[in-house]
Amino acid sequence: MRVIAGTARSLKLKTIEGLDTRPTTDRIKETLFNMLQPEIHGAVILDLFSGSGAIAIEALSRGAKEAVLVENSRAACACIRENLAHTRLFDKALVMECDCATAVNRLAGHEPFDIIFMDPPYGKGYEKIILEKLADCDFVDEYTTIVFETALATDIEFVEQLGYSLLKVKEYKTNKHFFVSKTEKLQSNFLLSKTEKLQDSFLLNKKRD
């Protein structure tokens, strides 16, 4: 496994042998970031069920401002820290060694994240549990894009019931990525640029004044 693009391009990343993690393949990771690339530069990232940290590290390498990586396994957290050190991205990252539900609680009051990645173990319903918690969080706003991975046959009808809009689905051979947000966005432009966000914020504040 390696970093695909950016400042840490081609650097190899460590994984934990025998650990119950499922690293995203380089091909799927490249496809995912090709879709997200317009939104990555300067973004604040939350990576839940981080595993080896490969997703957050890819984002940081491509220009994300900072990332919070959440992983419950001590061995995996050690691997994440080694990978961050190896890619010289440690100063842009915060590693939280705890379960994702606890991390969501502890992050209350954090500035809104631009992108939240979530790659939970398949078939255990964790994506629904965490999406329920994120629905009420102050660090998830109308501009936050949540990307989560599931097995190919996973049913996600609950997404709309939780108050999210489904923006996009990308299917692979054995799994798929879902892109959701708290508010409805057009699929053609769901990745808003930083400039657009700042303009919207300025206009909103002006109206409030």
mmCIF file with all atom_site columns, C-alpha atoms in Angstrom:
data_model
loop_
_atom_site.group_PDB
_atom_site.id
_atom_site.type_symbol
_atom_site.label_atom_id
_atom_site.label_alt_id
_atom_site.label_comp_id
_atom_site.label_asym_id
_atom_site.label_entity_id
_atom_site.label_seq_id
_atom_site.pdbx_PDB_ins_code
_atom_site.Cartn_x
_atom_site.Cartn_y
_atom_site.Cartn_z
_atom_site.occupancy
_atom_site.B_iso_or_equiv
_atom_site.pdbx_formal_charge
_atom_site.auth_seq_id
_atom_site.auth_comp_id
_atom_site.auth_asym_id
_atom_site.auth_atom_id
_atom_site.pdbx_PDB_model_num
ATOM 1   C CA . MET A 1 1   ? 0.000   0.000   0.000   1.00 0.00 ? 1   MET A CA 1
ATOM 2   C CA . ARG A 1 2   ? 1.315   3.428   -0.904  1.00 0.00 ? 2   ARG A CA 1
ATOM 3   C CA . VAL A 1 3   ? 0.421   7.109   -1.087  1.00 0.00 ? 3   VAL A CA 1
ATOM 4   C CA . ILE A 1 4   ? -0.983  7.794   -4.558  1.00 0.00 ? 4   ILE A CA 1
ATOM 5   C CA . ALA A 1 5   ? -0.350  11.527  -5.034  1.00 0.00 ? 5   ALA A CA 1
ATOM 6   C CA . GLY A 1 6   ? 0.868   14.730  -3.425  1.00 0.00 ? 6   GLY A CA 1
ATOM 7   C CA . THR A 1 7   ? 3.808   15.562  -1.179  1.00 0.00 ? 7   THR A CA 1
ATOM 8   C CA . ALA A 1 8   ? 4.163   11.961  0.035   1.00 0.00 ? 8   ALA A CA 1
ATOM 9   C CA . ARG A 1 9   ? 3.592   10.398  -3.383  1.00 0.00 ? 9   ARG A CA 1
ATOM 10  C CA . SER A 1 10  ? 4.804   6.787   -3.808  1.00 0.00 ? 10  SER A CA 1
ATOM 11  C CA . LEU A 1 11  ? 5.829   6.397   -0.166  1.00 0.00 ? 11  LEU A CA 1
ATOM 12  C CA . LYS A 1 12  ? 4.876   2.977   1.166   1.00 0.00 ? 12  LYS A CA 1
ATOM 13  C CA . LEU A 1 13  ? 2.580   2.697   4.174   1.00 0.00 ? 13  LEU A CA 1
ATOM 14  C CA . LYS A 1 14  ? 2.632   0.026   6.847   1.00 0.00 ? 14  LYS A CA 1
ATOM 15  C CA . THR A 1 15  ? -0.318  -2.164  7.765   1.00 0.00 ? 15  THR A CA 1
ATOM 16  C CA . ILE A 1 16  ? -0.864  -4.531  10.680  1.00 0.00 ? 16  ILE A CA 1
ATOM 17  C CA . GLU A 1 17  ? -0.736  -8.200  9.715   1.00 0.00 ? 17  GLU A CA 1
ATOM 18  C CA . GLY A 1 18  ? -3.466  -10.282 11.261  1.00 0.00 ? 18  GLY A CA 1
ATOM 19  C CA . LEU A 1 19  ? -5.354  -7.235  12.573  1.00 0.00 ? 19  LEU A CA 1
ATOM 20  C CA . ASP A 1 20  ? -9.085  -7.124  11.883  1.00 0.00 ? 20  ASP A CA 1
ATOM 21  C CA . THR A 1 21  ? -8.736  -4.197  9.485   1.00 0.00 ? 21  THR A CA 1
ATOM 22  C CA . ARG A 1 22  ? -9.457  -3.918  5.787   1.00 0.00 ? 22  ARG A CA 1
ATOM 23  C CA . PRO A 1 23  ? -7.081  -1.530  4.031   1.00 0.00 ? 23  PRO A CA 1
ATOM 24  C CA . THR A 1 24  ? -8.582  0.268   1.027   1.00 0.00 ? 24  THR A CA 1
ATOM 25  C CA . THR A 1 25  ? -6.784  -0.877  -2.112  1.00 0.00 ? 25  THR A CA 1
ATOM 26  C CA . ASP A 1 26  ? -4.681  1.621   -4.018  1.00 0.00 ? 26  ASP A CA 1
ATOM 27  C CA . ARG A 1 27  ? -7.004  1.434   -7.024  1.00 0.00 ? 27  ARG A CA 1
ATOM 28  C CA . ILE A 1 28  ? -10.132 2.185   -4.986  1.00 0.00 ? 28  ILE A CA 1
ATOM 29  C CA . LYS A 1 29  ? -8.303  4.902   -3.059  1.00 0.00 ? 29  LYS A CA 1
ATOM 30  C CA . GLU A 1 30  ? -7.227  6.552   -6.310  1.00 0.00 ? 30  GLU A CA 1
ATOM 31  C CA . THR A 1 31  ? -10.795 6.448   -7.656  1.00 0.00 ? 31  THR A CA 1
ATOM 32  C CA . LEU A 1 32  ? -12.161 7.905   -4.433  1.00 0.00 ? 32  LEU A CA 1
ATOM 33  C CA . PHE A 1 33  ? -9.708  10.797  -4.352  1.00 0.00 ? 33  PHE A CA 1
ATOM 34  C CA . ASN A 1 34  ? -10.160 11.565  -8.025  1.00 0.00 ? 34  ASN A CA 1
ATOM 35  C CA . MET A 1 35  ? -13.812 12.246  -7.172  1.00 0.00 ? 35  MET A CA 1
ATOM 36  C CA . LEU A 1 36  ? -12.953 14.297  -4.078  1.00 0.00 ? 36  LEU A CA 1
ATOM 37  C CA . GLN A 1 37  ? -9.895  16.152  -5.365  1.00 0.00 ? 37  GLN A CA 1
ATOM 38  C CA . PRO A 1 38  ? -11.630 19.545  -5.931  1.00 0.00 ? 38  PRO A CA 1
ATOM 39  C CA . GLU A 1 39  ? -12.584 19.564  -2.242  1.00 0.00 ? 39  GLU A CA 1
ATOM 40  C CA . ILE A 1 40  ? -9.353  18.307  -0.676  1.00 0.00 ? 40  ILE A CA 1
ATOM 41  C CA . HIS A 1 41  ? -7.078  21.367  -0.695  1.00 0.00 ? 41  HIS A CA 1
ATOM 42  C CA . GLY A 1 42  ? -7.277  23.156  2.640   1.00 0.00 ? 42  GLY A CA 1
ATOM 43  C CA . ALA A 1 43  ? -9.908  20.756  3.976   1.00 0.00 ? 43  ALA A CA 1
ATOM 44  C CA . VAL A 1 44  ? -10.320 19.662  7.587   1.00 0.00 ? 44  VAL A CA 1
ATOM 45  C CA . ILE A 1 45  ? -10.681 15.871  7.640   1.00 0.00 ? 45  ILE A CA 1
ATOM 46  C CA . LEU A 1 46  ? -12.138 13.377  10.100  1.00 0.00 ? 46  LEU A CA 1
ATOM 47  C CA . ASP A 1 47  ? -11.159 9.749   9.468   1.00 0.00 ? 47  ASP A CA 1
ATOM 48  C CA . LEU A 1 48  ? -13.231 7.289   11.517  1.00 0.00 ? 48  LEU A CA 1
ATOM 49  C CA . PHE A 1 49  ? -12.216 3.612   11.786  1.00 0.00 ? 49  PHE A CA 1
ATOM 50  C CA . SER A 1 50  ? -8.899  4.842   10.438  1.00 0.00 ? 50  SER A CA 1
ATOM 51  C CA . GLY A 1 51  ? -7.039  1.514   10.334  1.00 0.00 ? 51  GLY A CA 1
ATOM 52  C CA . SER A 1 52  ? -3.536  2.257   9.059   1.00 0.00 ? 52  SER A CA 1
ATOM 53  C CA . GLY A 1 53  ? -4.401  5.910   8.441   1.00 0.00 ? 53  GLY A CA 1
ATOM 54  C CA . ALA A 1 54  ? -4.046  5.564   4.680   1.00 0.00 ? 54  ALA A CA 1
ATOM 55  C CA . ILE A 1 55  ? -7.146  7.591   3.771   1.00 0.00 ? 55  ILE A CA 1
ATOM 56  C CA . ALA A 1 56  ? -6.334  10.583  5.980   1.00 0.00 ? 56  ALA A CA 1
ATOM 57  C CA . ILE A 1 57  ? -2.683  10.452  4.937   1.00 0.00 ? 57  ILE A CA 1
ATOM 58  C CA . GLU A 1 58  ? -3.682  10.505  1.276   1.00 0.00 ? 58  GLU A CA 1
ATOM 59  C CA . ALA A 1 59  ? -5.838  13.570  1.960   1.00 0.00 ? 59  ALA A CA 1
ATOM 60  C CA . LEU A 1 60  ? -3.026  15.340  3.822   1.00 0.00 ? 60  LEU A CA 1
ATOM 61  C CA . SER A 1 61  ? -0.545  14.488  1.081   1.00 0.00 ? 61  SER A CA 1
ATOM 62  C CA . ARG A 1 62  ? -2.913  16.049  -1.457  1.00 0.00 ? 62  ARG A CA 1
ATOM 63  C CA . GLY A 1 63  ? -3.213  19.323  0.449   1.00 0.00 ? 63  GLY A CA 1
ATOM 64  C CA . ALA A 1 64  ? -5.748  18.872  3.243   1.00 0.00 ? 64  ALA A CA 1
ATOM 65  C CA . LYS A 1 65  ? -5.163  21.341  6.078   1.00 0.00 ? 65  LYS A CA 1
ATOM 66  C CA . GLU A 1 66  ? -5.419  18.887  8.973   1.00 0.00 ? 66  GLU A CA 1
ATOM 67  C CA . ALA A 1 67  ? -6.884  15.526  9.903   1.00 0.00 ? 67  ALA A CA 1
ATOM 68  C CA . VAL A 1 68  ? -8.226  13.780  12.981  1.00 0.00 ? 68  VAL A CA 1
ATOM 69  C CA . LEU A 1 69  ? -7.732  10.014  12.815  1.00 0.00 ? 69  LEU A CA 1
ATOM 70  C CA . VAL A 1 70  ? -9.824  7.791   15.097  1.00 0.00 ? 70  VAL A CA 1
ATOM 71  C CA . GLU A 1 71  ? -8.899  4.181   15.759  1.00 0.00 ? 71  GLU A CA 1
ATOM 72  C CA . ASN A 1 72  ? -9.675  1.918   18.723  1.00 0.00 ? 72  ASN A CA 1
ATOM 73  C CA . SER A 1 73  ? -6.793  -0.531  18.305  1.00 0.00 ? 73  SER A CA 1
ATOM 74  C CA . ARG A 1 74  ? -3.534  0.304   20.064  1.00 0.00 ? 74  ARG A CA 1
ATOM 75  C CA . ALA A 1 75  ? -1.532  -1.601  17.448  1.00 0.00 ? 75  ALA A CA 1
ATOM 76  C CA . ALA A 1 76  ? -3.287  0.242   14.625  1.00 0.00 ? 76  ALA A CA 1
ATOM 77  C CA . CYS A 1 77  ? -2.683  3.606   16.296  1.00 0.00 ? 77  CYS A CA 1
ATOM 78  C CA . ALA A 1 78  ? 1.000   2.787   16.543  1.00 0.00 ? 78  ALA A CA 1
ATOM 79  C CA . CYS A 1 79  ? 0.942   1.959   12.825  1.00 0.00 ? 79  CYS A CA 1
ATOM 80  C CA . ILE A 1 80  ? -0.830  5.247   12.065  1.00 0.00 ? 80  ILE A CA 1
ATOM 81  C CA . ARG A 1 81  ? 1.815   7.216   13.967  1.00 0.00 ? 81  ARG A CA 1
ATOM 82  C CA . GLU A 1 82  ? 4.615   5.417   12.111  1.00 0.00 ? 82  GLU A CA 1
ATOM 83  C CA . ASN A 1 83  ? 2.973   6.162   8.771   1.00 0.00 ? 83  ASN A CA 1
ATOM 84  C CA . LEU A 1 84  ? 2.469   9.826   9.679   1.00 0.00 ? 84  LEU A CA 1
ATOM 85  C CA . ALA A 1 85  ? 6.104   10.112  10.713  1.00 0.00 ? 85  ALA A CA 1
ATOM 86  C CA . HIS A 1 86  ? 7.291   8.327   7.564   1.00 0.00 ? 86  HIS A CA 1
ATOM 87  C CA . THR A 1 87  ? 5.281   10.677  5.326   1.00 0.00 ? 87  THR A CA 1
ATOM 88  C CA . ARG A 1 88  ? 6.281   13.753  7.381   1.00 0.00 ? 88  ARG A CA 1
ATOM 89  C CA . LEU A 1 89  ? 2.642   14.655  7.969   1.00 0.00 ? 89  LEU A CA 1
ATOM 90  C CA . PHE A 1 90  ? 2.552   14.181  11.736  1.00 0.00 ? 90  PHE A CA 1
ATOM 91  C CA . ASP A 1 91  ? 2.248   17.894  12.499  1.00 0.00 ? 91  ASP A CA 1
ATOM 92  C CA . LYS A 1 92  ? -1.015  18.075  10.533  1.00 0.00 ? 92  LYS A CA 1
ATOM 93  C CA . ALA A 1 93  ? -2.685  15.162  12.294  1.00 0.00 ? 93  ALA A CA 1
ATOM 94  C CA . LEU A 1 94  ? -4.311  14.269  15.597  1.00 0.00 ? 94  LEU A CA 1
ATOM 95  C CA . VAL A 1 95  ? -4.605  10.568  16.447  1.00 0.00 ? 95  VAL A CA 1
ATOM 96  C CA . MET A 1 96  ? -7.393  9.610   18.839  1.00 0.00 ? 96  MET A CA 1
ATOM 97  C CA . GLU A 1 97  ? -7.051  6.138   20.347  1.00 0.00 ? 97  GLU A CA 1
ATOM 98  C CA . CYS A 1 98  ? -10.659 5.366   21.230  1.00 0.00 ? 98  CYS A CA 1
ATOM 99  C CA . ASP A 1 99  ? -13.860 4.019   19.710  1.00 0.00 ? 99  ASP A CA 1
ATOM 100 C CA . CYS A 1 100 ? -15.635 6.216   17.193  1.00 0.00 ? 100 CYS A CA 1
ATOM 101 C CA . ALA A 1 101 ? -18.683 6.926   19.345  1.00 0.00 ? 101 ALA A CA 1
ATOM 102 C CA . THR A 1 102 ? -16.441 8.224   22.129  1.00 0.00 ? 102 THR A CA 1
ATOM 103 C CA . ALA A 1 103 ? -14.445 10.297  19.643  1.00 0.00 ? 103 ALA A CA 1
ATOM 104 C CA . VAL A 1 104 ? -17.613 11.917  18.286  1.00 0.00 ? 104 VAL A CA 1
ATOM 105 C CA . ASN A 1 105 ? -18.550 12.946  21.827  1.00 0.00 ? 105 ASN A CA 1
ATOM 106 C CA . ARG A 1 106 ? -15.075 14.300  22.575  1.00 0.00 ? 106 ARG A CA 1
ATOM 107 C CA . LEU A 1 107 ? -14.976 16.329  19.364  1.00 0.00 ? 107 LEU A CA 1
ATOM 108 C CA . ALA A 1 108 ? -18.003 18.408  20.359  1.00 0.00 ? 108 ALA A CA 1
ATOM 109 C CA . GLY A 1 109 ? -17.216 22.075  19.707  1.00 0.00 ? 109 GLY A CA 1
ATOM 110 C CA . HIS A 1 110 ? -14.610 21.308  17.040  1.00 0.00 ? 110 HIS A CA 1
ATOM 111 C CA . GLU A 1 111 ? -14.765 23.435  13.912  1.00 0.00 ? 111 GLU A CA 1
ATOM 112 C CA . PRO A 1 112 ? -16.905 21.847  11.179  1.00 0.00 ? 112 PRO A CA 1
ATOM 113 C CA . PHE A 1 113 ? -15.164 19.143  9.189   1.00 0.00 ? 113 PHE A CA 1
ATOM 114 C CA . ASP A 1 114 ? -15.173 19.447  5.425   1.00 0.00 ? 114 ASP A CA 1
ATOM 115 C CA . ILE A 1 115 ? -14.989 15.705  4.772   1.00 0.00 ? 115 ILE A CA 1
ATOM 116 C CA . ILE A 1 116 ? -15.666 12.783  7.095   1.00 0.00 ? 116 ILE A CA 1
ATOM 117 C CA . PHE A 1 117 ? -14.463 9.334   6.052   1.00 0.00 ? 117 PHE A CA 1
ATOM 118 C CA . MET A 1 118 ? -15.872 6.220   7.664   1.00 0.00 ? 118 MET A CA 1
ATOM 119 C CA . ASP A 1 119 ? -14.788 2.658   6.847   1.00 0.00 ? 119 ASP A CA 1
ATOM 120 C CA . PRO A 1 120 ? -16.295 0.439   9.578   1.00 0.00 ? 120 PRO A CA 1
ATOM 121 C CA . PRO A 1 121 ? -16.200 -3.363  9.676   1.00 0.00 ? 121 PRO A CA 1
ATOM 122 C CA . TYR A 1 122 ? -18.788 -4.773  7.318   1.00 0.00 ? 122 TYR A CA 1
ATOM 123 C CA . GLY A 1 123 ? -22.066 -6.222  8.494   1.00 0.00 ? 123 GLY A CA 1
ATOM 124 C CA . LYS A 1 124 ? -22.114 -4.849  12.040  1.00 0.00 ? 124 LYS A CA 1
ATOM 125 C CA . GLY A 1 125 ? -24.293 -1.779  11.546  1.00 0.00 ? 125 GLY A CA 1
ATOM 126 C CA . TYR A 1 126 ? -21.656 0.678   12.758  1.00 0.00 ? 126 TYR A CA 1
ATOM 127 C CA . GLU A 1 127 ? -22.300 3.067   9.870   1.00 0.00 ? 127 GLU A CA 1
ATOM 128 C CA . LYS A 1 128 ? -25.881 3.605   11.049  1.00 0.00 ? 128 LYS A CA 1
ATOM 129 C CA . ILE A 1 129 ? -24.834 4.060   14.686  1.00 0.00 ? 129 ILE A CA 1
ATOM 130 C CA . ILE A 1 130 ? -22.224 6.683   13.839  1.00 0.00 ? 130 ILE A CA 1
ATOM 131 C CA . LEU A 1 131 ? -24.414 8.495   11.308  1.00 0.00 ? 131 LEU A CA 1
ATOM 132 C CA . GLU A 1 132 ? -27.077 8.784   14.007  1.00 0.00 ? 132 GLU A CA 1
ATOM 133 C CA . LYS A 1 133 ? -24.542 10.448  16.309  1.00 0.00 ? 133 LYS A CA 1
ATOM 134 C CA . LEU A 1 134 ? -23.147 12.700  13.567  1.00 0.00 ? 134 LEU A CA 1
ATOM 135 C CA . ALA A 1 135 ? -26.633 13.962  12.711  1.00 0.00 ? 135 ALA A CA 1
ATOM 136 C CA . ASP A 1 136 ? -26.699 15.974  15.941  1.00 0.00 ? 136 ASP A CA 1
ATOM 137 C CA . CYS A 1 137 ? -23.070 17.132  15.976  1.00 0.00 ? 137 CYS A CA 1
ATOM 138 C CA . ASP A 1 138 ? -22.056 20.777  15.731  1.00 0.00 ? 138 ASP A CA 1
ATOM 139 C CA . PHE A 1 139 ? -18.958 19.838  13.727  1.00 0.00 ? 139 PHE A CA 1
ATOM 140 C CA . VAL A 1 140 ? -21.099 18.519  10.864  1.00 0.00 ? 140 VAL A CA 1
ATOM 141 C CA . ASP A 1 141 ? -22.727 21.322  8.894   1.00 0.00 ? 141 ASP A CA 1
ATOM 142 C CA . GLU A 1 142 ? -24.460 21.714  5.535   1.00 0.00 ? 142 GLU A CA 1
ATOM 143 C CA . TYR A 1 143 ? -21.096 21.752  3.757   1.00 0.00 ? 143 TYR A CA 1
ATOM 144 C CA . THR A 1 144 ? -19.738 18.568  5.322   1.00 0.00 ? 144 THR A CA 1
ATOM 145 C CA . THR A 1 145 ? -19.477 15.630  2.936   1.00 0.00 ? 145 THR A CA 1
ATOM 146 C CA . ILE A 1 146 ? -19.603 12.237  4.650   1.00 0.00 ? 146 ILE A CA 1
ATOM 147 C CA . VAL A 1 147 ? -18.114 9.308   2.738   1.00 0.00 ? 147 VAL A CA 1
ATOM 148 C CA . PHE A 1 148 ? -18.612 5.806   4.080   1.00 0.00 ? 148 PHE A CA 1
ATOM 149 C CA . GLU A 1 149 ? -17.750 2.375   2.750   1.00 0.00 ? 149 GLU A CA 1
ATOM 150 C CA . THR A 1 150 ? -19.915 -0.744  2.969   1.00 0.00 ? 150 THR A CA 1
ATOM 151 C CA . ALA A 1 151 ? -20.163 -4.218  1.510   1.00 0.00 ? 151 ALA A CA 1
ATOM 152 C CA . LEU A 1 152 ? -21.844 -4.336  -1.880  1.00 0.00 ? 152 LEU A CA 1
ATOM 153 C CA . ALA A 1 153 ? -25.134 -5.768  -0.569  1.00 0.00 ? 153 ALA A CA 1
ATOM 154 C CA . THR A 1 154 ? -25.532 -3.358  2.367   1.00 0.00 ? 154 THR A CA 1
ATOM 155 C CA . ASP A 1 155 ? -28.929 -1.659  2.620   1.00 0.00 ? 155 ASP A CA 1
ATOM 156 C CA . ILE A 1 156 ? -28.731 2.033   3.557   1.00 0.00 ? 156 ILE A CA 1
ATOM 157 C CA . GLU A 1 157 ? -32.389 3.040   3.416   1.00 0.00 ? 157 GLU A CA 1
ATOM 158 C CA . PHE A 1 158 ? -31.918 4.484   6.907   1.00 0.00 ? 158 PHE A CA 1
ATOM 159 C CA . VAL A 1 159 ? -29.805 7.359   5.545   1.00 0.00 ? 159 VAL A CA 1
ATOM 160 C CA . GLU A 1 160 ? -32.742 9.543   4.541   1.00 0.00 ? 160 GLU A CA 1
ATOM 161 C CA . GLN A 1 161 ? -34.596 8.638   7.744   1.00 0.00 ? 161 GLN A CA 1
ATOM 162 C CA . LEU A 1 162 ? -31.670 10.106  9.683   1.00 0.00 ? 162 LEU A CA 1
ATOM 163 C CA . GLY A 1 163 ? -31.966 13.409  7.799   1.00 0.00 ? 163 GLY A CA 1
ATOM 164 C CA . TYR A 1 164 ? -29.218 12.929  5.218   1.00 0.00 ? 164 TYR A CA 1
ATOM 165 C CA . SER A 1 165 ? -29.312 13.352  1.456   1.00 0.00 ? 165 SER A CA 1
ATOM 166 C CA . LEU A 1 166 ? -27.640 10.750  -0.716  1.00 0.00 ? 166 LEU A CA 1
ATOM 167 C CA . LEU A 1 167 ? -25.328 12.589  -3.105  1.00 0.00 ? 167 LEU A CA 1
ATOM 168 C CA . LYS A 1 168 ? -23.537 9.827   -4.933  1.00 0.00 ? 168 LYS A CA 1
ATOM 169 C CA . VAL A 1 169 ? -22.848 6.081   -4.898  1.00 0.00 ? 169 VAL A CA 1
ATOM 170 C CA . LYS A 1 170 ? -19.729 4.494   -6.357  1.00 0.00 ? 170 LYS A CA 1
ATOM 171 C CA . GLU A 1 171 ? -19.783 0.715   -6.716  1.00 0.00 ? 171 GLU A CA 1
ATOM 172 C CA . TYR A 1 172 ? -16.758 -1.566  -6.987  1.00 0.00 ? 172 TYR A CA 1
ATOM 173 C CA . LYS A 1 173 ? -16.561 -5.351  -7.306  1.00 0.00 ? 173 LYS A CA 1
ATOM 174 C CA . THR A 1 174 ? -17.156 -6.184  -3.645  1.00 0.00 ? 174 THR A CA 1
ATOM 175 C CA . ASN A 1 175 ? -17.938 -2.885  -1.922  1.00 0.00 ? 175 ASN A CA 1
ATOM 176 C CA . LYS A 1 176 ? -19.198 0.635   -2.494  1.00 0.00 ? 176 LYS A CA 1
ATOM 177 C CA . HIS A 1 177 ? -18.774 4.219   -1.316  1.00 0.00 ? 177 HIS A CA 1
ATOM 178 C CA . PHE A 1 178 ? -21.717 6.387   -0.328  1.00 0.00 ? 178 PHE A CA 1
ATOM 179 C CA . PHE A 1 179 ? -21.496 10.185  -0.301  1.00 0.00 ? 179 PHE A CA 1
ATOM 180 C CA . VAL A 1 180 ? -24.059 11.894  1.935   1.00 0.00 ? 180 VAL A CA 1
ATOM 181 C CA . SER A 1 181 ? -24.677 15.291  3.520   1.00 0.00 ? 181 SER A CA 1
ATOM 182 C CA . LYS A 1 182 ? -27.104 16.832  5.970   1.00 0.00 ? 182 LYS A CA 1
ATOM 183 C CA . THR A 1 183 ? -28.759 18.888  3.244   1.00 0.00 ? 183 THR A CA 1
ATOM 184 C CA . GLU A 1 184 ? -29.716 18.193  -0.333  1.00 0.00 ? 184 GLU A CA 1
ATOM 185 C CA . LYS A 1 185 ? -27.143 19.087  -2.953  1.00 0.00 ? 185 LYS A CA 1
ATOM 186 C CA . LEU A 1 186 ? -27.166 18.591  -6.699  1.00 0.00 ? 186 LEU A CA 1
ATOM 187 C CA . GLN A 1 187 ? -25.047 15.601  -7.716  1.00 0.00 ? 187 GLN A CA 1
ATOM 188 C CA . SER A 1 188 ? -23.353 17.671  -10.398 1.00 0.00 ? 188 SER A CA 1
ATOM 189 C CA . ASN A 1 189 ? -21.866 20.134  -7.922  1.00 0.00 ? 189 ASN A CA 1
ATOM 190 C CA . PHE A 1 190 ? -21.981 18.535  -4.477  1.00 0.00 ? 190 PHE A CA 1
ATOM 191 C CA . LEU A 1 191 ? -18.293 19.237  -3.988  1.00 0.00 ? 191 LEU A CA 1
ATOM 192 C CA . LEU A 1 192 ? -18.322 22.977  -3.255  1.00 0.00 ? 192 LEU A CA 1
ATOM 193 C CA . SER A 1 193 ? -15.070 24.868  -3.535  1.00 0.00 ? 193 SER A CA 1
ATOM 194 C CA . LYS A 1 194 ? -13.560 26.648  -0.566  1.00 0.00 ? 194 LYS A CA 1
ATOM 195 C CA . THR A 1 195 ? -14.239 29.972  -2.292  1.00 0.00 ? 195 THR A CA 1
ATOM 196 C CA . GLU A 1 196 ? -17.925 29.163  -2.649  1.00 0.00 ? 196 GLU A CA 1
ATOM 197 C CA . LYS A 1 197 ? -18.111 28.202  1.017   1.00 0.00 ? 197 LYS A CA 1
ATOM 198 C CA . LEU A 1 198 ? -16.580 31.476  2.116   1.00 0.00 ? 198 LEU A CA 1
ATOM 199 C CA . GLN A 1 199 ? -18.922 33.445  -0.143  1.00 0.00 ? 199 GLN A CA 1
ATOM 200 C CA . ASP A 1 200 ? -21.953 31.615  1.223   1.00 0.00 ? 200 ASP A CA 1
ATOM 201 C CA . SER A 1 201 ? -20.800 32.209  4.793   1.00 0.00 ? 201 SER A CA 1
ATOM 202 C CA . PHE A 1 202 ? -20.274 35.923  4.105   1.00 0.00 ? 202 PHE A CA 1
ATOM 203 C CA . LEU A 1 203 ? -23.724 36.313  2.581   1.00 0.00 ? 203 LEU A CA 1
ATOM 204 C CA . LEU A 1 204 ? -25.338 34.406  5.442   1.00 0.00 ? 204 LEU A CA 1
ATOM 205 C CA . ASN A 1 205 ? -23.638 36.557  8.058   1.00 0.00 ? 205 ASN A CA 1
ATOM 206 C CA . LYS A 1 206 ? -24.603 39.695  6.133   1.00 0.00 ? 206 LYS A CA 1
ATOM 207 C CA . LYS A 1 207 ? -28.255 38.646  6.156   1.00 0.00 ? 207 LYS A CA 1
ATOM 208 C CA . ARG A 1 208 ? -28.119 37.957  9.881   1.00 0.00 ? 208 ARG A CA 1
ATOM 209 C CA . ASP A 1 209 ? -26.636 41.399  10.503  1.00 0.00 ? 209 ASP A CA 1
#
